Tab-separated table of C-alpha atoms in Angstrom:
chain	number	residue	atom	x	y	z
N	1	LYS	CA	-14.536	-14.632	18.925
N	2	GLY	CA	-13.929	-11.968	21.238
N	3	PHE	CA	-10.220	-11.136	20.471
N	4	GLY	CA	-9.528	-8.211	21.912
N	5	LYS	CA	-12.831	-7.213	23.806
N	6	LYS	CA	-12.473	-6.454	27.339
N	7	LYS	CA	-14.476	-8.391	29.513
N	8	ASP	CA	-15.266	-8.879	33.457
N	9	THR	CA	-15.633	-12.282	35.570
N	10	GLU	CA	-18.912	-12.763	34.532
N	11	GLY	CA	-18.267	-12.821	30.551
N	12	LYS	CA	-19.920	-9.592	29.935
N	13	GLU	CA	-18.658	-6.697	28.071
N	14	PRO	CA	-18.408	-3.378	29.807
N	15	GLY	CA	-21.667	-1.916	29.828
N	16	GLY	CA	-23.578	-5.130	30.655
N	17	MET	CA	-23.851	-6.166	27.123
N	18	THR	CA	-23.144	-9.784	26.479
N	19	GLY	CA	-20.512	-10.952	23.447
N	20	ASN	CA	-22.098	-14.347	22.936
N	21	GLY	CA	-24.118	-13.021	19.788
N	22	GLU	CA	-27.361	-14.625	21.092
N	23	ASP	CA	-29.302	-11.259	22.187
N	24	GLY	CA	-27.747	-9.864	18.832
N	25	GLN	CA	-25.726	-7.181	20.808
N	26	GLY	CA	-22.131	-6.710	21.449
N	27	GLN	CA	-21.084	-8.108	18.154
N	28	GLY	CA	-18.922	-5.467	16.708
N	29	GLN	CA	-15.487	-4.072	18.554
N	30	GLY	CA	-15.873	-0.116	19.096
N	31	GLU	CA	-19.509	0.087	19.906
N	32	VAL	CA	-20.949	3.231	21.412
N	33	GLY	CA	-23.176	2.649	24.162
N	34	ALA	CA	-23.949	3.752	27.606
N	35	ASP	CA	-22.152	2.386	30.964
N	36	VAL	CA	-23.457	2.527	34.219
N	37	GLY	CA	-21.062	3.431	36.870
N	38	MET	CA	-20.699	1.809	40.257
N	39	ASP	CA	-22.478	5.031	41.531
N	40	GLY	CA	-25.606	3.894	39.339
N	41	GLU	CA	-25.244	7.120	36.813
N	42	ILE	CA	-25.432	5.908	32.911
N	43	ARG	CA	-22.339	7.263	31.125
N	44	ASP	CA	-21.822	7.421	27.290
N	45	ARG	CA	-19.107	5.358	26.358
N	46	ALA	CA	-16.635	5.973	23.507
N	47	PRO	CA	-16.027	3.391	20.997
N	48	GLU	CA	-12.698	1.704	22.133
N	49	VAL	CA	-9.446	1.518	20.277
N	50	LEU	CA	-8.100	-1.850	20.364
N	51	ASP	CA	-4.577	-3.001	18.606
N	52	ALA	CA	-2.822	-6.406	18.662
N	53	THR	CA	-0.141	-5.053	20.134
N	54	PRO	CA	-0.181	-4.242	24.326
N	55	THR	CA	2.471	-1.577	23.837
N	56	ALA	CA	1.022	0.525	20.878
N	57	ALA	CA	-0.532	3.296	21.687
N	58	PRO	CA	-3.774	4.626	19.295
N	59	ARG	CA	-2.739	7.164	16.581
N	60	ARG	CA	-5.018	9.669	15.721
N	61	VAL	CA	-5.603	10.704	12.225
N	62	GLY	CA	-4.125	14.428	12.785
N	63	ASP	CA	-0.889	12.935	14.335
N	64	ALA	CA	0.032	11.522	10.727
N	65	PRO	CA	3.247	13.563	9.322
N	66	GLN	CA	1.886	15.488	6.165
N	67	VAL	CA	3.823	15.001	2.830
N	68	PRO	CA	4.275	18.502	0.905
N	69	GLY	CA	2.227	18.991	-2.044
N	70	GLU	CA	5.335	19.677	-4.035
N	71	VAL	CA	7.275	16.280	-2.993
N	72	THR	CA	3.945	14.464	-3.717
N	73	ASP	CA	3.895	15.998	-7.413
N	74	ARG	CA	6.971	14.962	-8.183
N	75	MET	CA	6.556	11.332	-6.727
N	76	LEU	CA	3.807	10.749	-8.572
N	77	GLY	CA	5.161	12.363	-12.127
N	78	ARG	CA	8.127	9.677	-11.484
N	79	MET	CA	5.763	7.059	-10.427
N	80	PHE	CA	3.586	7.585	-13.878
N	81	THR	CA	6.810	8.173	-15.882
N	82	PHE	CA	8.757	5.104	-14.598
N	83	SER	CA	5.969	2.818	-14.257
N	84	GLY	CA	3.244	4.055	-16.847
N	85	ILE	CA	5.361	3.769	-19.618
N	86	PRO	CA	6.994	-0.071	-19.090
N	87	PHE	CA	3.153	-0.951	-18.490
N	88	LEU	CA	2.208	0.372	-21.972
N	89	PHE	CA	4.442	-0.979	-23.959
N	90	GLY	CA	3.544	-4.553	-21.710
N	91	LEU	CA	-0.198	-4.089	-22.880
N	92	LEU	CA	0.434	-3.200	-26.479
N	93	LEU	CA	2.601	-5.774	-26.925
N	94	PHE	CA	-0.150	-8.502	-27.385
N	95	PRO	CA	-1.987	-6.872	-29.961
N	96	LEU	CA	1.806	-6.271	-32.313
N	97	PHE	CA	2.820	-10.168	-31.469
N	98	TYR	CA	-1.311	-10.888	-33.066
N	99	TYR	CA	-0.472	-8.461	-35.877
N	100	LEU	CA	3.036	-10.167	-37.032
N	101	GLN	CA	2.000	-14.056	-36.354
N	102	VAL	CA	-1.473	-13.489	-38.024
N	103	PHE	CA	-0.972	-11.152	-40.503
N	104	ARG	CA	2.748	-11.053	-41.369
N	105	GLY	CA	3.121	-14.842	-41.045
N	106	ILE	CA	6.098	-14.431	-38.618
N	107	ASP	CA	5.845	-17.555	-36.191
N	108	ILE	CA	6.672	-16.217	-32.663
N	109	PRO	CA	6.515	-18.719	-29.792
N	110	SER	CA	4.061	-18.049	-27.146
N	111	TRP	CA	6.861	-18.458	-24.454
N	112	LEU	CA	8.755	-15.637	-25.562
N	113	VAL	CA	5.333	-13.841	-26.228
N	114	TYR	CA	5.101	-14.312	-22.280
N	115	THR	CA	8.494	-13.749	-21.309
N	116	ILE	CA	8.797	-10.070	-22.804
N	117	THR	CA	4.964	-9.047	-21.443
N	118	PHE	CA	6.131	-10.242	-17.862
N	119	ALA	CA	9.376	-8.093	-18.281
N	120	PHE	CA	7.911	-5.161	-19.326
N	121	ILE	CA	4.845	-5.492	-16.764
N	122	GLY	CA	7.435	-6.337	-14.176
N	123	ALA	CA	9.692	-3.195	-14.948
N	124	SER	CA	6.283	-1.163	-14.328
N	125	LEU	CA	6.152	-2.818	-10.625
N	126	PHE	CA	9.828	-1.820	-10.454
N	127	GLY	CA	8.774	1.566	-11.357
N	128	ILE	CA	6.230	2.289	-8.945
N	129	THR	CA	8.751	1.578	-6.376
N	130	TYR	CA	11.271	3.705	-7.926
N	131	GLY	CA	9.040	6.431	-8.361
N	132	LEU	CA	8.806	6.469	-4.383
N	133	LEU	CA	12.091	5.953	-3.005
N	134	SER	CA	13.510	8.163	-6.030
N	135	THR	CA	11.831	11.305	-4.394
N	136	SER	CA	13.327	13.210	-1.082
N	137	ALA	CA	11.988	16.560	0.458
N	138	LYS	CA	14.789	18.295	-1.567
N	139	LYS	CA	14.526	19.407	-4.998
N	140	SER	CA	16.440	17.189	-7.006
N	141	GLU	CA	19.267	18.256	-9.195
N	142	THR	CA	18.255	15.249	-12.085
N	143	PHE	CA	15.063	14.060	-13.166
N	144	MET	CA	16.109	10.439	-12.836
N	145	GLY	CA	16.749	11.119	-8.937
N	146	MET	CA	19.086	8.318	-8.653
N	147	ASP	CA	21.449	9.742	-5.938
N	148	GLU	CA	17.739	10.066	-3.655
N	149	PHE	CA	16.757	6.210	-4.540
N	150	THR	CA	20.366	5.073	-3.790
N	151	LYS	CA	20.161	7.070	-0.356
N	152	ASN	CA	16.592	5.978	0.957
N	153	VAL	CA	17.642	2.463	-0.250
N	154	LYS	CA	20.622	2.539	2.226
N	155	SER	CA	18.422	3.716	4.767
N	156	MET	CA	15.969	1.344	4.369
N	157	THR	CA	18.363	-1.143	4.631
N	158	ASN	CA	20.610	0.081	7.282
N	159	LYS	CA	23.475	0.259	5.450
N	160	GLU	CA	24.467	3.891	5.889
N	161	ASP	CA	27.699	5.174	5.516
N	162	GLU	CA	29.454	6.618	8.771
């Protein structure tokens, strides 16, 4: 209760509102209200930006770097290809195994169904990661983007060639 809020010596938040919740005021962080200065003048108070780390400066939305649309399109294309195809196979395996067991009479152990389906859906999760890491700002020579993937993994794990 009150984590991250600034309080003065009397236990009140700036602006004279108590943060105990009894009066229904002062509940949320970043409230907009009026602040009374030492000279008695009422000033508008902007929402406070609170952060759990004391050294972190608040980031504005406009400060974030923008990814070019061409790079985003390549990234999404690779993500859909390398995650969508295995996921689709993973979903289609259940009806296939059902058909083989019920209509063809082939006895398939349930652990095999679960293992194969899990492998395809796991490959789909890896495909999302691969699609992100195999894309760089420069246009790739190959569709697969394996050289970008290895370069990005090395830079993430700090194992750059010197």
